[in-house]
Amino acid sequence: MTVFTLLRLGPTLLITVISAAAQGIPVLPRFEDYPAGQVFKGKPATPKLVTQAARLYRTRIREGVEKGWGVYDGGDGKRNERPGSNFAGHYIIIRWGCGSPCIQMAVVDAETGIVYSPPITSSGSGFVLPLLTLGNRVSRNPDVDFRLGSRLMIVRTTPVRSEQHPSYEYYFLFEQNRWKLLRRIQLADDARLSGDP
């Protein structure tokens, strides 16, 4: 991080970054560090189903945009489905099941109708997110956290199934219609995650 970048962050964040750096504590990206632009409130554009994966799940994607099915506020997983933008000001994140456990996710630009894949998928599958497996626990759906007012998405998942299967917390920034990985932190096998008792 350059001095110029630090100065643009503002005094409170600057003090936090300097304090954490002095203590050797890594500073994790926060939702408020990556604000979204203006929130889209009009009628969403019809999804443009140009990829094979988007055409295969056209009903799920269209119903998400038109009716709000599978559109949740943030990453809490509560059944607060509603139509309209729920990520980065003018994007609609739509999630749907594909088995137990299995979850798929598409990102639709409410202004243009362009459909994007999530930042990480299972072996190029289009919309399927990799499961999350910690230690000897049973695999489950990954944790996905996002906000309407932020371009940051946090995904906790196990990207590659192997004997060791390390799991990670990814911090992705959606910028200029592309996902940019900001940080990746390996999760401990005993990490407490959302949904744990």
PDB file of C-alpha atoms in Angstrom:
ATOM      1  CA  MET A   1       0.000   0.000   0.000  1.00  0.00           C
ATOM      2  CA  THR A   2       1.491   3.348  -1.003  1.00  0.00           C
ATOM      3  CA  VAL A   3       1.520   6.457   1.188  1.00  0.00           C
ATOM      4  CA  PHE A   4      -0.788   8.182  -1.309  1.00  0.00           C
ATOM      5  CA  THR A   5      -3.309   5.324  -1.040  1.00  0.00           C
ATOM      6  CA  LEU A   6      -3.170   5.474   2.751  1.00  0.00           C
ATOM      7  CA  LEU A   7      -3.825   9.219   2.744  1.00  0.00           C
ATOM      8  CA  ARG A   8      -6.916   8.764   0.547  1.00  0.00           C
ATOM      9  CA  LEU A   9      -8.412   6.229   2.992  1.00  0.00           C
ATOM     10  CA  GLY A  10      -9.271   8.846   5.581  1.00  0.00           C
ATOM     11  CA  PRO A  11      -7.954   9.519   9.081  1.00  0.00           C
ATOM     12  CA  THR A  12      -9.793   6.746  10.963  1.00  0.00           C
ATOM     13  CA  LEU A  13      -8.859   4.005   8.535  1.00  0.00           C
ATOM     14  CA  LEU A  14      -5.329   5.396   8.247  1.00  0.00           C
ATOM     15  CA  ILE A  15      -4.858   5.138  12.031  1.00  0.00           C
ATOM     16  CA  THR A  16      -6.275   1.582  12.003  1.00  0.00           C
ATOM     17  CA  VAL A  17      -3.931   0.494   9.190  1.00  0.00           C
ATOM     18  CA  ILE A  18      -0.855   2.046  10.814  1.00  0.00           C
ATOM     19  CA  SER A  19      -1.729   0.624  14.244  1.00  0.00           C
ATOM     20  CA  ALA A  20      -2.357  -2.871  12.859  1.00  0.00           C
ATOM     21  CA  ALA A  21       0.827  -2.773  10.786  1.00  0.00           C
ATOM     22  CA  ALA A  22       2.863  -1.724  13.807  1.00  0.00           C
ATOM     23  CA  GLN A  23       1.475  -4.690  15.748  1.00  0.00           C
ATOM     24  CA  GLY A  24       1.975  -7.108  12.854  1.00  0.00           C
ATOM     25  CA  ILE A  25      -1.787  -7.697  12.547  1.00  0.00           C
ATOM     26  CA  PRO A  26      -3.045  -8.131   8.971  1.00  0.00           C
ATOM     27  CA  VAL A  27      -5.726  -5.613   8.023  1.00  0.00           C
ATOM     28  CA  LEU A  28      -8.666  -7.374   6.414  1.00  0.00           C
ATOM     29  CA  PRO A  29     -10.829  -5.695   3.796  1.00  0.00           C
ATOM     30  CA  ARG A  30     -14.101  -4.343   5.202  1.00  0.00           C
ATOM     31  CA  PHE A  31     -17.381  -3.691   3.426  1.00  0.00           C
ATOM     32  CA  GLU A  32     -17.222   0.031   4.190  1.00  0.00           C
ATOM     33  CA  ASP A  33     -13.775   0.266   2.543  1.00  0.00           C
ATOM     34  CA  TYR A  34     -15.320  -0.471  -0.878  1.00  0.00           C
ATOM     35  CA  PRO A  35     -18.530   1.560  -1.189  1.00  0.00           C
ATOM     36  CA  ALA A  36     -20.857   1.013  -4.104  1.00  0.00           C
ATOM     37  CA  GLY A  37     -22.217   3.747  -6.294  1.00  0.00           C
ATOM     38  CA  GLN A  38     -25.814   4.828  -6.353  1.00  0.00           C
ATOM     39  CA  VAL A  39     -28.420   2.142  -5.586  1.00  0.00           C
ATOM     40  CA  PHE A  40     -30.520   1.107  -8.588  1.00  0.00           C
ATOM     41  CA  LYS A  41     -34.248   1.353  -7.813  1.00  0.00           C
ATOM     42  CA  GLY A  42     -35.907   1.000 -11.219  1.00  0.00           C
ATOM     43  CA  LYS A  43     -37.262  -2.059 -12.981  1.00  0.00           C
ATOM     44  CA  PRO A  44     -34.346  -4.454 -13.593  1.00  0.00           C
ATOM     45  CA  ALA A  45     -33.331  -5.153 -17.182  1.00  0.00           C
ATOM     46  CA  THR A  46     -34.191  -8.537 -18.671  1.00  0.00           C
ATOM     47  CA  PRO A  47     -31.268 -10.949 -18.094  1.00  0.00           C
ATOM     48  CA  LYS A  48     -29.041 -11.479 -21.144  1.00  0.00           C
ATOM     49  CA  LEU A  49     -28.601 -15.247 -21.288  1.00  0.00           C
ATOM     50  CA  VAL A  50     -25.612 -15.488 -23.624  1.00  0.00           C
ATOM     51  CA  THR A  51     -23.538 -18.270 -22.020  1.00  0.00           C
ATOM     52  CA  GLN A  52     -24.472 -21.930 -22.029  1.00  0.00           C
ATOM     53  CA  ALA A  53     -24.646 -21.952 -18.200  1.00  0.00           C
ATOM     54  CA  ALA A  54     -26.937 -18.905 -18.136  1.00  0.00           C
ATOM     55  CA  ARG A  55     -29.253 -20.462 -20.727  1.00  0.00           C
ATOM     56  CA  LEU A  56     -29.338 -23.735 -18.765  1.00  0.00           C
ATOM     57  CA  TYR A  57     -30.538 -21.872 -15.624  1.00  0.00           C
ATOM     58  CA  ARG A  58     -32.626 -19.246 -17.435  1.00  0.00           C
ATOM     59  CA  THR A  59     -35.742 -19.883 -15.321  1.00  0.00           C
ATOM     60  CA  ARG A  60     -33.881 -19.468 -12.008  1.00  0.00           C
ATOM     61  CA  ILE A  61     -32.138 -16.333 -13.227  1.00  0.00           C
ATOM     62  CA  ARG A  62     -35.268 -14.756 -14.711  1.00  0.00           C
ATOM     63  CA  GLU A  63     -37.387 -15.528 -11.622  1.00  0.00           C
ATOM     64  CA  GLY A  64     -34.655 -14.089  -9.415  1.00  0.00           C
ATOM     65  CA  VAL A  65     -34.630 -10.836 -11.358  1.00  0.00           C
ATOM     66  CA  GLU A  66     -38.400 -10.552 -11.881  1.00  0.00           C
ATOM     67  CA  LYS A  67     -39.815 -12.053  -8.658  1.00  0.00           C
ATOM     68  CA  GLY A  68     -36.919 -11.927  -6.197  1.00  0.00           C
ATOM     69  CA  TRP A  69     -36.753 -15.700  -5.804  1.00  0.00           C
ATOM     70  CA  GLY A  70     -33.342 -16.580  -4.382  1.00  0.00           C
ATOM     71  CA  VAL A  71     -32.442 -12.899  -3.866  1.00  0.00           C
ATOM     72  CA  TYR A  72     -31.345 -12.420  -0.249  1.00  0.00           C
ATOM     73  CA  ASP A  73     -30.130  -9.312   1.556  1.00  0.00           C
ATOM     74  CA  GLY A  74     -26.496  -9.834   2.494  1.00  0.00           C
ATOM     75  CA  GLY A  75     -25.016 -13.154   3.377  1.00  0.00           C
ATOM     76  CA  ASP A  76     -27.144 -14.134   6.362  1.00  0.00           C
ATOM     77  CA  GLY A  77     -29.071 -16.764   4.372  1.00  0.00           C
ATOM     78  CA  LYS A  78     -32.402 -15.699   5.877  1.00  0.00           C
ATOM     79  CA  ARG A  79     -35.498 -16.099   3.746  1.00  0.00           C
ATOM     80  CA  ASN A  80     -35.874 -12.419   2.978  1.00  0.00           C
ATOM     81  CA  GLU A  81     -36.330 -12.868  -0.742  1.00  0.00           C
ATOM     82  CA  ARG A  82     -37.328  -9.742  -2.596  1.00  0.00           C
ATOM     83  CA  PRO A  83     -36.856  -8.366  -6.109  1.00  0.00           C
ATOM     84  CA  GLY A  84     -34.243  -5.698  -6.740  1.00  0.00           C
ATOM     85  CA  SER A  85     -30.549  -5.049  -6.246  1.00  0.00           C
ATOM     86  CA  ASN A  86     -28.787  -6.607  -3.255  1.00  0.00           C
ATOM     87  CA  PHE A  87     -25.078  -6.151  -4.097  1.00  0.00           C
ATOM     88  CA  ALA A  88     -22.778  -3.284  -5.079  1.00  0.00           C
ATOM     89  CA  GLY A  89     -25.579  -0.812  -5.774  1.00  0.00           C
ATOM     90  CA  HIS A  90     -27.009  -2.233  -8.996  1.00  0.00           C
ATOM     91  CA  TYR A  91     -26.343  -5.968  -9.062  1.00  0.00           C
ATOM     92  CA  ILE A  92     -28.685  -8.812  -8.173  1.00  0.00           C
ATOM     93  CA  ILE A  93     -27.166 -11.896  -6.558  1.00  0.00           C
ATOM     94  CA  ILE A  94     -29.412 -14.904  -7.074  1.00  0.00           C
ATOM     95  CA  ARG A  95     -28.789 -18.193  -5.233  1.00  0.00           C
ATOM     96  CA  TRP A  96     -30.476 -21.561  -5.688  1.00  0.00           C
ATOM     97  CA  GLY A  97     -29.901 -25.121  -4.507  1.00  0.00           C
ATOM     98  CA  CYS A  98     -28.603 -27.961  -6.652  1.00  0.00           C
ATOM     99  CA  GLY A  99     -28.684 -30.859  -4.180  1.00  0.00           C
ATOM    100  CA  SER A 100     -27.718 -31.345  -0.575  1.00  0.00           C
ATOM    101  CA  PRO A 101     -25.357 -29.677  -0.010  1.00  0.00           C
ATOM    102  CA  CYS A 102     -24.941 -27.676  -3.186  1.00  0.00           C
ATOM    103  CA  ILE A 103     -25.562 -24.050  -4.068  1.00  0.00           C
ATOM    104  CA  GLN A 104     -25.361 -22.069  -7.272  1.00  0.00           C
ATOM    105  CA  MET A 105     -25.129 -18.326  -7.674  1.00  0.00           C
ATOM    106  CA  ALA A 106     -25.450 -15.845 -10.533  1.00  0.00           C
ATOM    107  CA  VAL A 107     -24.828 -12.089 -10.495  1.00  0.00           C
ATOM    108  CA  VAL A 108     -27.037  -9.973 -12.774  1.00  0.00           C
ATOM    109  CA  ASP A 109     -26.509  -6.299 -13.542  1.00  0.00           C
ATOM    110  CA  ALA A 110     -29.941  -4.718 -12.926  1.00  0.00           C
ATOM    111  CA  GLU A 111     -29.120  -1.859 -15.320  1.00  0.00           C
ATOM    112  CA  THR A 112     -27.859  -3.872 -18.301  1.00  0.00           C
ATOM    113  CA  GLY A 113     -29.101  -7.445 -17.740  1.00  0.00           C
ATOM    114  CA  ILE A 114     -25.586  -8.897 -18.154  1.00  0.00           C
ATOM    115  CA  VAL A 115     -25.155 -12.153 -16.193  1.00  0.00           C
ATOM    116  CA  TYR A 116     -21.882 -12.874 -14.372  1.00  0.00           C
ATOM    117  CA  SER A 117     -20.554 -15.965 -12.615  1.00  0.00           C
ATOM    118  CA  PRO A 118     -19.628 -15.847  -8.924  1.00  0.00           C
ATOM    119  CA  PRO A 119     -15.979 -15.113  -8.065  1.00  0.00           C
ATOM    120  CA  ILE A 120     -15.143 -18.778  -7.440  1.00  0.00           C
ATOM    121  CA  THR A 121     -16.771 -21.911  -8.864  1.00  0.00           C
ATOM    122  CA  SER A 122     -16.338 -25.671  -8.682  1.00  0.00           C
ATOM    123  CA  SER A 123     -14.005 -26.670 -11.500  1.00  0.00           C
ATOM    124  CA  GLY A 124     -15.367 -24.256 -14.087  1.00  0.00           C
ATOM    125  CA  SER A 125     -18.968 -25.357 -13.590  1.00  0.00           C
ATOM    126  CA  GLY A 126     -20.487 -21.959 -14.354  1.00  0.00           C
ATOM    127  CA  PHE A 127     -22.497 -21.130 -11.249  1.00  0.00           C
ATOM    128  CA  VAL A 128     -21.806 -23.933  -8.704  1.00  0.00           C
ATOM    129  CA  LEU A 129     -19.892 -22.758  -5.627  1.00  0.00           C
ATOM    130  CA  PRO A 130     -17.366 -25.137  -4.023  1.00  0.00           C
ATOM    131  CA  LEU A 131     -18.494 -26.708  -0.753  1.00  0.00           C
ATOM    132  CA  LEU A 132     -16.979 -25.823   2.605  1.00  0.00           C
ATOM    133  CA  THR A 133     -15.295 -28.600   4.599  1.00  0.00           C
ATOM    134  CA  LEU A 134     -13.492 -27.898   7.869  1.00  0.00           C
ATOM    135  CA  GLY A 135     -11.578 -30.680   9.594  1.00  0.00           C
ATOM    136  CA  ASN A 136     -13.690 -33.819   9.943  1.00  0.00           C
ATOM    137  CA  ARG A 137     -16.990 -31.989   9.605  1.00  0.00           C
ATOM    138  CA  VAL A 138     -19.489 -32.891   6.938  1.00  0.00           C
ATOM    139  CA  SER A 139     -19.253 -30.682   3.860  1.00  0.00           C
ATOM    140  CA  ARG A 140     -21.769 -27.869   3.674  1.00  0.00           C
ATOM    141  CA  ASN A 141     -22.650 -24.901   1.509  1.00  0.00           C
ATOM    142  CA  PRO A 142     -20.025 -22.155   1.519  1.00  0.00           C
ATOM    143  CA  ASP A 143     -20.526 -18.949   3.493  1.00  0.00           C
ATOM    144  CA  VAL A 144     -21.096 -15.978   1.198  1.00  0.00           C
ATOM    145  CA  ASP A 145     -21.315 -12.469   2.653  1.00  0.00           C
ATOM    146  CA  PHE A 146     -22.031  -9.259   0.738  1.00  0.00           C
ATOM    147  CA  ARG A 147     -23.862  -5.921   1.052  1.00  0.00           C
ATOM    148  CA  LEU A 148     -25.993  -3.709  -1.180  1.00  0.00           C
ATOM    149  CA  GLY A 149     -23.776  -0.718  -0.380  1.00  0.00           C
ATOM    150  CA  SER A 150     -20.430  -2.431  -0.983  1.00  0.00           C
ATOM    151  CA  ARG A 151     -18.470  -3.972  -3.878  1.00  0.00           C
ATOM    152  CA  LEU A 152     -16.788  -6.463  -1.498  1.00  0.00           C
ATOM    153  CA  MET A 153     -17.807 -10.129  -1.266  1.00  0.00           C
ATOM    154  CA  ILE A 154     -16.430 -12.569   1.288  1.00  0.00           C
ATOM    155  CA  VAL A 155     -16.560 -16.289   0.467  1.00  0.00           C
ATOM    156  CA  ARG A 156     -15.546 -19.063   2.869  1.00  0.00           C
ATOM    157  CA  THR A 157     -15.045 -22.293   0.948  1.00  0.00           C
ATOM    158  CA  THR A 158     -12.858 -25.319   0.231  1.00  0.00           C
ATOM    159  CA  PRO A 159     -11.860 -24.768  -3.408  1.00  0.00           C
ATOM    160  CA  VAL A 160     -10.148 -28.131  -4.040  1.00  0.00           C
ATOM    161  CA  ARG A 161     -11.230 -31.460  -2.617  1.00  0.00           C
ATOM    162  CA  SER A 162      -8.141 -33.393  -1.547  1.00  0.00           C
ATOM    163  CA  GLU A 163      -6.865 -35.368   1.428  1.00  0.00           C
ATOM    164  CA  GLN A 164      -5.801 -32.164   3.181  1.00  0.00           C
ATOM    165  CA  HIS A 165      -8.590 -29.977   1.686  1.00  0.00           C
ATOM    166  CA  PRO A 166      -7.521 -26.577   3.034  1.00  0.00           C
ATOM    167  CA  SER A 167     -10.355 -24.067   3.328  1.00  0.00           C
ATOM    168  CA  TYR A 168     -10.022 -20.342   2.792  1.00  0.00           C
ATOM    169  CA  GLU A 169     -11.724 -17.041   3.419  1.00  0.00           C
ATOM    170  CA  TYR A 170     -11.580 -15.059   0.179  1.00  0.00           C
ATOM    171  CA  TYR A 171     -12.060 -11.305  -0.107  1.00  0.00           C
ATOM    172  CA  PHE A 172     -13.193 -10.419  -3.629  1.00  0.00           C
ATOM    173  CA  LEU A 173     -13.769  -6.957  -5.060  1.00  0.00           C
ATOM    174  CA  PHE A 174     -16.201  -6.566  -7.967  1.00  0.00           C
ATOM    175  CA  GLU A 175     -14.694  -3.767 -10.019  1.00  0.00           C
ATOM    176  CA  GLN A 176     -15.295  -2.844 -13.668  1.00  0.00           C
ATOM    177  CA  ASN A 177     -17.444  -5.988 -14.036  1.00  0.00           C
ATOM    178  CA  ARG A 178     -14.614  -8.285 -12.955  1.00  0.00           C
ATOM    179  CA  TRP A 179     -13.752 -10.096  -9.744  1.00  0.00           C
ATOM    180  CA  LYS A 180     -10.451  -9.106  -8.169  1.00  0.00           C
ATOM    181  CA  LEU A 181      -9.014 -11.189  -5.326  1.00  0.00           C
ATOM    182  CA  LEU A 182      -7.884  -8.863  -2.518  1.00  0.00           C
ATOM    183  CA  ARG A 183      -6.940 -11.404   0.177  1.00  0.00           C
ATOM    184  CA  ARG A 184      -7.022 -15.130   0.848  1.00  0.00           C
ATOM    185  CA  ILE A 185      -6.677 -16.445   4.382  1.00  0.00           C
ATOM    186  CA  GLN A 186      -6.526 -20.119   5.278  1.00  0.00           C
ATOM    187  CA  LEU A 187      -9.188 -21.130   7.793  1.00  0.00           C
ATOM    188  CA  ALA A 188      -8.333 -23.260  10.805  1.00  0.00           C
ATOM    189  CA  ASP A 189     -10.080 -26.643  10.970  1.00  0.00           C
ATOM    190  CA  ASP A 190     -11.923 -25.495  14.092  1.00  0.00           C
ATOM    191  CA  ALA A 191     -12.978 -22.095  12.703  1.00  0.00           C
ATOM    192  CA  ARG A 192     -16.432 -20.933  13.821  1.00  0.00           C
ATOM    193  CA  LEU A 193     -18.450 -19.836  10.854  1.00  0.00           C
ATOM    194  CA  SER A 194     -21.940 -18.528  10.292  1.00  0.00           C
ATOM    195  CA  GLY A 195     -24.507 -21.200  11.011  1.00  0.00           C
ATOM    196  CA  ASP A 196     -22.330 -22.971  13.608  1.00  0.00           C
ATOM    197  CA  PRO A 197     -23.989 -23.517  17.007  1.00  0.00           C
TER     198      PRO A 197
END
